[in-house]
């Protein structure tokens, strides 16, 4: 099993993801520079957080047109699991792999702290290890994290079970329907605004929770049968 971590100029959570996958979860994960087009041999891809291209023009929009994203779109179409975290979520939306848009937080400020989310969909490669409606603490850190969709898109997301995570008892950024994560209709592409890579070890959590690591452990559990087969 080999997982690729896409790295853009301005990425700053790539090393956290690399540490969690290799040292905490125990799978082989490698950095892949944004200019690389051949992605043969990778079983999944993670696009980490940061400020790709300095968030110029709009967060994620320049990175969405880089060579690696052309290849990741093809992999996603073939069913390869792809996870975007924070800036990675913005890049997936700008690339057209996920619906909606990510806007400035409703208070127009950068927010950084802990929140709580609830798992709404356990049928994705990144949430299958969670119990239905399981709640867990997780950190957030973003300025453009307000996920917005129009009414008809929201209805479609609900009807097709594409809402993956919701914020619980808090509205950190003003997202539509408290949405913190969504997936595509095929469920193999997931974008989330919170940071599981910053909270997958008990030493990093005020509550000593390691539940966010289940995002990565879910992926490994889903990939392993295919890799072994």
XYZ file of N, CA and C in Angstrom:
687
model
N 0.850 -1.195 0.000
C 0.000 0.000 0.000
C 0.891 1.253 0.000
N 0.582 2.181 -0.872
C 1.353 3.430 -0.922
C 0.403 4.604 -1.135
N 0.510 5.587 -0.270
C -0.370 6.752 -0.322
C 0.457 7.974 -0.716
N -0.059 8.758 -1.651
C 0.615 9.962 -2.080
C 0.106 11.179 -1.320
N 1.020 12.081 -0.976
C 0.667 13.346 -0.321
C 1.049 14.465 -1.282
N 0.068 15.117 -1.869
C 0.331 16.178 -2.837
C 0.902 17.407 -2.129
N 1.994 17.944 -2.670
C 2.641 19.113 -2.056
C 2.706 20.252 -3.069
N 2.189 21.398 -2.665
C 2.196 22.607 -3.497
C 3.074 23.669 -2.849
N 3.521 24.676 -3.605
C 4.187 25.813 -2.963
C 3.214 26.462 -1.971
N 3.528 26.414 -0.694
C 2.636 26.970 0.322
C 1.967 25.929 1.196
N 2.053 24.655 0.829
C 1.527 23.608 1.714
C 2.300 23.659 3.024
N 1.612 23.476 4.163
C 2.352 23.462 5.431
C 1.872 22.381 6.398
N 0.950 21.547 5.968
C 0.517 20.434 6.809
C 0.933 19.097 6.205
N 1.737 19.142 5.142
C 2.151 17.910 4.471
C 2.983 17.020 5.377
N 3.855 17.600 6.175
C 4.709 16.804 7.054
C 3.902 16.189 8.203
N 2.868 16.889 8.656
C 1.993 16.324 9.696
C 1.290 15.075 9.159
N 0.761 15.169 7.936
C 0.090 14.018 7.323
C 1.078 12.874 7.120
N 2.284 13.216 6.671
C 3.323 12.200 6.453
C 3.654 11.504 7.762
N 3.771 12.256 8.851
C 4.087 11.683 10.158
C 2.977 10.738 10.622
N 1.732 11.198 10.520
C 0.615 10.371 11.003
C 0.523 9.066 10.217
N 0.624 9.147 8.909
C 0.476 7.930 8.100
C 1.633 6.959 8.340
N 2.863 7.473 8.352
C 4.022 6.585 8.472
C 4.306 6.147 9.898
N 4.135 7.040 10.867
C 4.548 6.745 12.238
C 3.402 6.364 13.173
N 2.207 6.863 12.916
C 1.076 6.580 13.818
C 0.233 5.430 13.265
N -0.155 5.556 12.005
C -0.995 4.511 11.395
C -0.138 3.360 10.866
N 1.082 3.669 10.423
C 1.988 2.612 9.993
C 1.827 2.169 8.559
N 1.602 3.133 7.649
C 1.542 2.804 6.220
C 2.558 3.651 5.471
N 2.900 3.225 4.284
C 3.889 3.937 3.481
C 3.234 5.119 2.775
N 3.692 6.315 3.079
C 3.175 7.519 2.430
C 4.350 8.350 1.943
N 4.228 8.923 0.758
C 5.308 9.688 0.133
C 4.818 11.062 -0.315
N 5.726 12.033 -0.277
C 5.416 13.350 -0.828
C 5.447 13.281 -2.358
N 4.530 13.986 -3.000
C 4.511 14.070 -4.468
C 4.390 15.545 -4.839
N 5.403 16.063 -5.524
C 5.432 17.482 -5.901
C 4.350 17.797 -6.930
N 3.849 19.012 -6.901
C 2.675 19.391 -7.702
C 2.872 19.348 -9.196
N 4.141 19.304 -9.650
C 4.389 19.261 -11.092
C 4.379 17.838 -11.644
N 4.338 16.841 -10.750
C 4.386 15.451 -11.206
C 3.052 15.054 -11.841
N 3.131 14.439 -13.008
C 1.912 14.041 -13.712
C 1.657 12.544 -13.636
N 2.724 11.736 -13.588
C 2.554 10.285 -13.497
C 2.357 9.874 -12.043
N 1.192 9.314 -11.734
C 0.886 8.924 -10.364
C 0.670 7.414 -10.261
N 1.268 6.670 -11.152
C 1.118 5.213 -11.136
C 1.690 4.637 -9.839
N 1.003 3.670 -9.283
C 1.495 2.979 -8.094
C 0.951 3.492 -6.785
N 0.173 4.565 -6.829
C -0.397 5.101 -5.598
C -1.839 4.588 -5.418
N -2.150 4.170 -4.200
C -3.472 3.594 -3.917
C -4.468 4.629 -3.412
N -3.975 5.777 -2.994
C -4.848 6.853 -2.507
C -4.039 8.140 -2.486
N -4.732 9.272 -2.422
C -4.052 10.558 -2.365
C -4.668 11.431 -1.288
N -3.798 12.185 -0.618
C -4.250 13.166 0.361
C -3.677 14.528 -0.027
N -4.546 15.524 -0.063
C -4.130 16.897 -0.336
C -4.202 17.647 0.999
N -3.058 18.002 1.566
C -3.030 18.564 2.923
C -3.379 20.047 2.968
N -3.418 20.572 4.169
C -3.713 21.982 4.380
C -2.512 22.876 4.143
N -2.755 24.170 4.165
C -1.701 25.148 3.951
C -2.239 26.359 3.216
N -1.373 26.974 2.464
C -1.764 28.166 1.691
C -1.170 28.037 0.288
N -1.688 27.092 -0.485
C -1.135 26.835 -1.814
C -1.099 28.116 -2.641
N 0.100 28.407 -3.160
C 0.312 29.629 -3.951
C -0.114 30.877 -3.173
N 0.036 30.829 -1.859
C -0.270 31.989 -1.031
C -1.733 32.395 -1.045
N -2.607 31.471 -1.438
C -4.049 31.784 -1.525
C -4.318 32.947 -2.479
N -3.391 33.167 -3.443
C -3.598 34.265 -4.392
C -4.858 34.028 -5.221
N -5.500 35.077 -5.599
C -6.770 35.091 -6.340
C -7.906 34.575 -5.473
N -7.772 33.297 -5.052
C -8.795 32.671 -4.204
C -8.190 31.362 -3.696
N -8.442 31.003 -2.454
C -7.797 29.818 -1.881
C -8.054 28.580 -2.731
N -6.986 27.956 -3.174
C -7.083 26.688 -3.895
C -7.238 26.798 -5.388
N -7.534 27.974 -5.908
C -7.906 28.070 -7.326
C -6.715 27.847 -8.251
N -5.507 28.336 -7.900
C -4.344 28.124 -8.771
C -3.899 26.664 -8.690
N -3.850 26.132 -7.491
C -3.434 24.735 -7.317
C -4.351 23.777 -8.057
N -5.618 24.134 -8.168
C -6.590 23.258 -8.833
C -6.254 23.028 -10.297
N -5.401 23.901 -10.876
C -5.051 23.776 -12.292
C -3.614 23.290 -12.492
N -2.986 22.775 -11.437
C -1.618 22.277 -11.543
C -1.601 20.892 -12.180
N -0.440 20.460 -12.715
C -0.365 19.153 -13.383
C -0.847 17.988 -12.520
N -0.500 17.997 -11.225
C -0.870 16.853 -10.391
C -2.394 16.729 -10.252
N -3.101 17.862 -10.298
C -4.553 17.790 -10.143
C -5.220 17.195 -11.377
N -4.625 17.400 -12.542
C -5.154 16.743 -13.748
C -5.097 15.236 -13.572
N -3.985 14.743 -13.009
C -3.837 13.301 -12.786
C -4.729 12.814 -11.643
N -4.862 13.617 -10.592
C -5.708 13.221 -9.467
C -7.174 13.144 -9.894
N -7.584 14.023 -10.788
C -8.964 13.946 -11.298
C -9.205 12.613 -12.004
N -8.218 12.157 -12.776
C -8.359 10.872 -13.466
C -8.428 9.732 -12.455
N -7.576 9.794 -11.417
C -7.597 8.754 -10.388
C -8.944 8.740 -9.666
N -9.451 9.934 -9.356
C -10.743 10.020 -8.659
C -11.854 9.416 -9.503
N -11.807 9.667 -10.808
C -12.817 9.115 -11.709
C -12.750 7.593 -11.728
N -11.547 7.040 -11.496
C -11.371 5.589 -11.484
C -11.679 4.977 -10.120
N -12.088 5.809 -9.163
C -12.478 5.293 -7.855
C -11.404 5.312 -6.800
N -10.232 5.882 -7.097
C -9.154 5.961 -6.105
C -9.569 6.928 -4.994
N -9.408 6.566 -3.713
C -9.770 7.477 -2.620
C -8.901 8.738 -2.614
N -9.535 9.885 -2.463
C -8.839 11.174 -2.404
C -9.426 11.970 -1.243
N -8.547 12.451 -0.368
C -8.986 13.260 0.773
C -8.337 14.632 0.698
N -9.128 15.691 0.832
C -8.608 17.050 0.916
C -8.895 17.617 2.292
N -7.846 18.132 2.947
C -7.979 18.675 4.303
C -7.754 20.183 4.247
N -8.733 20.969 4.700
C -8.647 22.427 4.769
C -8.309 23.013 3.393
N -7.072 23.471 3.166
C -6.725 23.994 1.848
C -6.910 22.920 0.772
N -6.703 21.656 1.168
C -6.953 20.553 0.238
C -8.416 20.449 -0.130
N -9.301 20.717 0.827
C -10.745 20.755 0.569
C -11.049 21.861 -0.446
N -10.454 23.041 -0.222
C -10.666 24.159 -1.146
C -10.189 23.800 -2.553
N -9.054 23.098 -2.647
C -8.516 22.714 -3.966
C -9.455 21.725 -4.660
N -10.001 20.765 -3.911
C -10.922 19.785 -4.506
C -12.190 20.464 -5.032
N -12.679 21.461 -4.299
C -13.865 22.192 -4.754
C -13.543 22.997 -6.008
N -12.390 23.692 -5.981
C -12.004 24.493 -7.142
C -11.720 23.625 -8.364
N -11.314 22.374 -8.143
C -11.037 21.455 -9.246
C -12.312 20.814 -9.789
N -13.430 21.068 -9.133
C -14.694 20.507 -9.592
C -14.935 19.075 -9.150
N -14.120 18.590 -8.206
C -14.307 17.222 -7.719
C -15.334 17.146 -6.609
N -15.653 18.278 -6.002
C -16.683 18.337 -4.960
C -17.582 19.547 -5.226
N -18.854 19.467 -4.858
C -19.764 20.583 -5.107
C -19.587 21.702 -4.069
N -20.170 22.862 -4.366
C -20.191 23.952 -3.404
C -19.052 24.935 -3.580
N -18.869 25.785 -2.569
C -17.793 26.781 -2.566
C -17.366 27.022 -1.126
N -16.129 27.498 -0.967
C -15.623 27.840 0.366
C -15.322 29.330 0.398
N -16.009 30.031 1.299
C -15.954 31.485 1.364
C -15.268 31.926 2.659
N -15.042 33.241 2.761
C -14.520 33.785 4.024
C -15.453 33.425 5.171
N -14.873 33.173 6.347
C -15.692 32.903 7.526
C -16.690 34.049 7.743
N -17.840 33.740 8.292
C -18.876 34.753 8.435
C -18.442 35.920 9.310
N -17.496 35.699 10.247
C -17.019 36.806 11.092
C -15.832 37.532 10.460
N -15.446 37.105 9.233
C -14.353 37.720 8.469
C -13.008 37.624 9.179
N -12.887 36.655 10.084
C -11.633 36.466 10.825
C -11.119 35.045 10.638
N -9.798 34.907 10.787
C -9.201 33.581 10.812
C -9.571 32.934 12.150
N -10.075 31.705 12.116
C -10.444 31.009 13.354
C -9.477 29.854 13.576
N -9.065 29.653 14.828
C -8.126 28.592 15.179
C -8.483 28.088 16.566
N -8.792 26.815 16.691
C -9.159 26.256 17.986
C -9.740 24.867 17.823
N -10.354 24.392 18.892
C -10.950 23.064 18.887
C -12.456 23.173 18.699
N -13.018 22.219 17.989
C -14.447 22.132 17.828
C -14.844 20.659 17.954
N -16.119 20.382 17.782
C -16.583 18.990 17.821
C -17.404 18.738 16.563
N -17.210 17.561 15.974
C -17.968 17.200 14.779
C -18.695 15.877 15.005
N -19.720 15.664 14.174
C -20.475 14.408 14.211
C -20.383 13.730 12.849
N -20.158 12.433 12.870
C -20.067 11.665 11.625
C -21.474 11.417 11.095
N -21.733 11.892 9.872
C -23.052 11.737 9.257
C -23.081 10.618 8.223
N -21.911 10.222 7.728
C -21.840 9.206 6.675
C -20.651 8.294 6.954
N -20.913 7.043 7.253
C -19.822 6.083 7.514
C -19.548 5.199 6.296
N -20.070 5.609 5.143
C -19.917 4.793 3.928
C -18.790 5.285 3.033
N -17.938 6.175 3.514
C -16.813 6.645 2.704
C -15.539 5.898 3.120
N -14.505 5.911 2.286
C -13.247 5.237 2.650
C -12.547 5.887 3.841
N -12.983 7.088 4.217
C -12.319 7.817 5.293
C -13.125 7.860 6.589
N -14.306 7.274 6.595
C -15.132 7.316 7.821
C -15.716 5.963 8.200
N -15.315 4.911 7.527
C -15.933 3.601 7.766
C -15.612 3.024 9.137
N -14.548 3.503 9.791
C -14.180 2.966 11.105
C -14.931 3.656 12.250
N -15.688 4.693 11.933
C -16.464 5.402 12.956
C -17.817 4.718 13.159
N -18.402 4.917 14.328
C -19.782 4.500 14.569
C -20.716 5.562 13.996
N -21.914 5.170 13.551
C -22.864 6.170 13.049
C -23.125 7.251 14.098
N -23.076 8.513 13.641
C -23.311 9.692 14.490
C -22.300 9.832 15.630
N -21.169 9.195 15.498
C -20.114 9.363 16.505
C -19.637 10.808 16.522
N -19.442 11.353 17.697
C -18.937 12.708 17.850
C -17.513 12.665 18.387
N -16.672 13.601 17.921
C -15.298 13.622 18.419
C -14.718 15.028 18.284
N -13.766 15.383 19.147
C -13.127 16.710 19.079
C -12.049 16.736 18.004
N -11.880 17.921 17.393
C -10.900 18.052 16.312
C -10.583 19.540 16.144
N -9.347 19.898 15.813
C -9.005 21.318 15.649
C -9.366 21.861 14.265
N -9.577 23.165 14.213
C -9.787 23.877 12.960
C -8.817 25.050 12.915
N -8.481 25.495 11.714
C -7.612 26.667 11.543
C -7.775 27.156 10.110
N -8.627 28.158 9.911
C -8.871 28.619 8.546
C -9.509 30.001 8.527
N -9.317 30.669 7.404
C -9.976 31.952 7.182
C -11.093 31.852 6.169
N -10.944 30.898 5.232
C -11.956 30.701 4.187
C -12.536 29.294 4.334
N -13.250 29.078 5.421
C -13.783 27.735 5.708
C -15.287 27.650 5.712
N -15.944 28.697 5.259
C -17.432 28.711 5.258
C -17.929 27.986 4.008
N -18.371 26.759 4.210
C -18.853 25.957 3.087
C -20.271 26.391 2.733
N -20.483 26.751 1.486
C -21.799 27.239 1.059
C -22.279 26.484 -0.176
N -23.572 26.194 -0.187
C -24.246 25.624 -1.367
C -25.635 26.248 -1.431
N -26.230 26.243 -2.618
C -27.587 26.760 -2.728
C -28.579 25.705 -2.238
N -29.829 26.086 -2.155
C -30.836 25.215 -1.558
C -30.995 23.896 -2.318
N -31.009 23.966 -3.631
C -31.198 22.733 -4.404
C -30.000 21.797 -4.260
N -28.790 22.373 -4.200
C -27.599 21.530 -4.012
C -27.606 20.899 -2.628
N -28.017 21.657 -1.621
C -28.096 21.108 -0.268
C -29.077 19.935 -0.208
N -30.204 20.095 -0.865
C -31.178 19.002 -0.880
C -30.602 17.770 -1.559
N -29.851 18.007 -2.641
C -29.245 16.871 -3.344
C -28.172 16.209 -2.476
N -27.367 17.013 -1.771
C -26.348 16.455 -0.872
C -26.983 15.564 0.188
N -28.097 16.025 0.734
C -28.782 15.240 1.772
C -29.383 13.973 1.174
N -30.012 14.134 0.016
C -30.688 12.980 -0.607
C -29.683 11.885 -0.972
N -28.496 12.280 -1.396
C -27.485 11.307 -1.808
C -26.482 10.995 -0.698
N -26.778 11.454 0.506
C -25.946 11.143 1.684
C -24.495 11.593 1.499
N -24.317 12.823 0.982
C -22.970 13.332 0.735
C -22.433 14.226 1.853
N -23.240 14.492 2.877
C -22.722 15.229 4.037
C -21.999 14.224 4.928
N -20.706 14.422 5.134
C -19.880 13.447 5.858
C -19.711 13.824 7.323
N -19.453 15.112 7.592
C -19.283 15.589 8.970
C -20.069 16.886 9.149
N -20.622 17.076 10.365
C -21.243 18.359 10.736
C -20.642 18.843 12.052
N -20.527 20.154 12.190
C -20.123 20.740 13.463
C -21.237 20.510 14.482
N -20.866 20.284 15.730
C -21.834 20.011 16.786
C -21.889 21.183 17.760
N -23.075 21.721 17.957
C -23.299 22.777 18.957
C -22.390 23.981 18.780
N -21.962 24.237 17.558
C -21.103 25.398 17.310
C -21.134 25.714 15.828
N -20.896 26.957 15.512
C -20.884 27.397 14.118
C -19.621 28.209 13.905
N -18.462 27.530 13.736
C -17.190 28.265 13.735
C -16.978 29.170 12.542
N -17.673 28.918 11.423
C -17.392 29.699 10.220
C -18.630 30.104 9.421
N -19.819 29.658 9.860
C -21.046 30.027 9.157
C -21.408 29.123 8.000
N -20.888 27.892 7.981
C -21.157 26.971 6.876
C -22.641 26.626 6.774
N -23.090 26.403 5.553
C -24.460 25.961 5.310
C -24.742 24.671 6.070
N -25.815 24.664 6.857
C -26.282 23.464 7.553
C -25.193 22.845 8.436
N -24.275 23.674 8.932
C -23.192 23.222 9.815
C -22.293 22.161 9.176
N -22.187 22.180 7.870
C -21.406 21.157 7.165
C -19.904 21.383 7.355
N -19.214 20.327 7.786
C -17.760 20.382 7.971
C -17.024 19.531 6.948
N -17.735 18.593 6.292
C -17.101 17.723 5.299
C -18.165 17.165 4.376
N -17.798 17.023 3.098
C -18.709 16.434 2.106
C -17.923 15.439 1.250
N -18.668 14.622 0.516
C -18.044 13.691 -0.429
C -18.732 13.809 -1.781
N -18.121 13.212 -2.798
C -18.784 13.160 -4.103
C -19.848 12.049 -4.074
N -20.608 11.940 -5.126
C -21.686 10.948 -5.146
C -21.144 9.531 -5.036
N -19.933 9.298 -5.547
C -19.349 7.949 -5.506
C -18.692 7.656 -4.166
N -18.577 8.650 -3.304
C -18.033 8.607 -1.931
C -16.514 8.413 -1.856
N -15.798 8.329 -2.981
C -14.347 8.109 -2.886
C -13.560 9.407 -2.728
N -14.205 10.565 -2.979
C -13.542 11.858 -2.796
C -14.201 12.586 -1.631
N -13.401 12.925 -0.627
C -13.917 13.593 0.576
C -13.114 14.860 0.831
N -13.801 15.946 1.157
C -13.153 17.186 1.563
C -13.631 17.571 2.948
N -12.695 17.949 3.819
C -13.063 18.325 5.190
C -12.268 19.541 5.631
N -12.912 20.431 6.379
C -12.232 21.634 6.833
C -11.418 21.395 8.113
N -11.847 20.584 9.083
C -11.016 20.326 10.272
C -9.751 19.533 9.929
N -8.815 19.496 10.907
C -7.488 18.904 10.702
C -7.295 17.623 11.517
N -7.563 16.445 10.961
C -7.328 15.208 11.716
C -5.844 14.915 11.927
N -4.994 15.410 11.026
C -3.561 15.126 11.156
C -2.943 15.853 12.349
N -3.624 16.879 12.861
C -3.102 17.617 14.011
C -3.645 17.067 15.333
N -4.390 15.993 15.268
C -5.040 15.516 16.498
C -5.182 14.003 16.507
N -4.250 13.310 15.877
C -4.337 11.848 15.799
C -3.544 11.151 16.895
N -2.906 11.933 17.773
C -2.168 11.358 18.901
C -2.664 12.015 20.187
N -2.755 11.227 21.250
C -3.344 11.729 22.491
C -2.575 12.917 23.063
N -1.277 12.977 22.827
C -0.467 14.072 23.365
C -0.862 15.423 22.763
N -1.538 15.399 21.618
C -1.926 16.634 20.934
C -3.323 17.112 21.315
N -4.077 16.282 22.044
C -5.482 16.589 22.310
C -5.721 16.919 23.779
N -6.414 18.028 24.076
C -6.743 18.337 25.474
C -7.574 17.245 26.131
N -8.368 16.533 25.322
C -9.212 15.458 25.865
C -8.537 14.100 25.767
N -7.316 14.070 25.223
C -6.550 12.830 25.023
C -7.204 11.907 23.995
N -8.126 12.439 23.206
C -8.807 11.642 22.194
C -7.885 11.393 21.003
N -7.949 10.184 20.455
C -7.244 9.879 19.213
C -8.244 9.533 18.106
N -9.501 9.875 18.311
C -10.534 9.547 17.322
C -10.238 10.090 15.923
N -9.674 11.310 15.786
C -9.407 11.800 14.423
C -8.525 10.859 13.598
N -7.701 10.047 14.258
C -6.860 9.098 13.520
C -7.701 8.073 12.769
N -8.975 7.913 13.161
C -9.846 6.956 12.469
C -10.085 7.365 11.011
N -9.889 8.659 10.697
C -9.963 9.089 9.297
C -8.934 8.311 8.469
N -7.706 8.228 8.987
C -6.623 7.560 8.264
C -6.707 6.041 8.419
N -7.144 5.580 9.587
C -7.267 4.129 9.789
C -8.389 3.563 8.924
N -9.450 4.349 8.710
C -10.524 3.917 7.812
C -9.964 3.683 6.420
N -9.145 4.626 5.951
C -8.570 4.508 4.618
C -7.761 3.222 4.489
N -6.921 2.963 5.479
C -6.077 1.769 5.414
C -6.915 0.497 5.427
N -7.967 0.469 6.234
C -8.834 -0.713 6.295
C -9.517 -0.952 4.956
N -9.858 0.132 4.263
C -10.532 -0.009 2.967
C -9.566 -0.395 1.857
N -8.314 0.056 1.963
C -7.347 -0.246 0.911
C -6.762 -1.633 1.037
N -6.597 -2.097 2.246
C -5.860 -3.335 2.475
C -6.410 -4.529 1.706
N -7.743 -4.788 1.710
C -8.225 -5.954 0.962
C -7.901 -5.863 -0.518
N -7.998 -4.638 -1.098
C -7.727 -4.478 -2.523
C -6.245 -4.694 -2.820
N -5.386 -4.168 -1.930
C -3.954 -4.310 -2.151
C -3.542 -5.773 -2.033
N -4.093 -6.453 -1.006
C -3.741 -7.856 -0.826
C -4.306 -8.723 -1.936
N -5.515 -8.317 -2.462
C -6.144 -9.110 -3.510
C -5.413 -9.015 -4.817
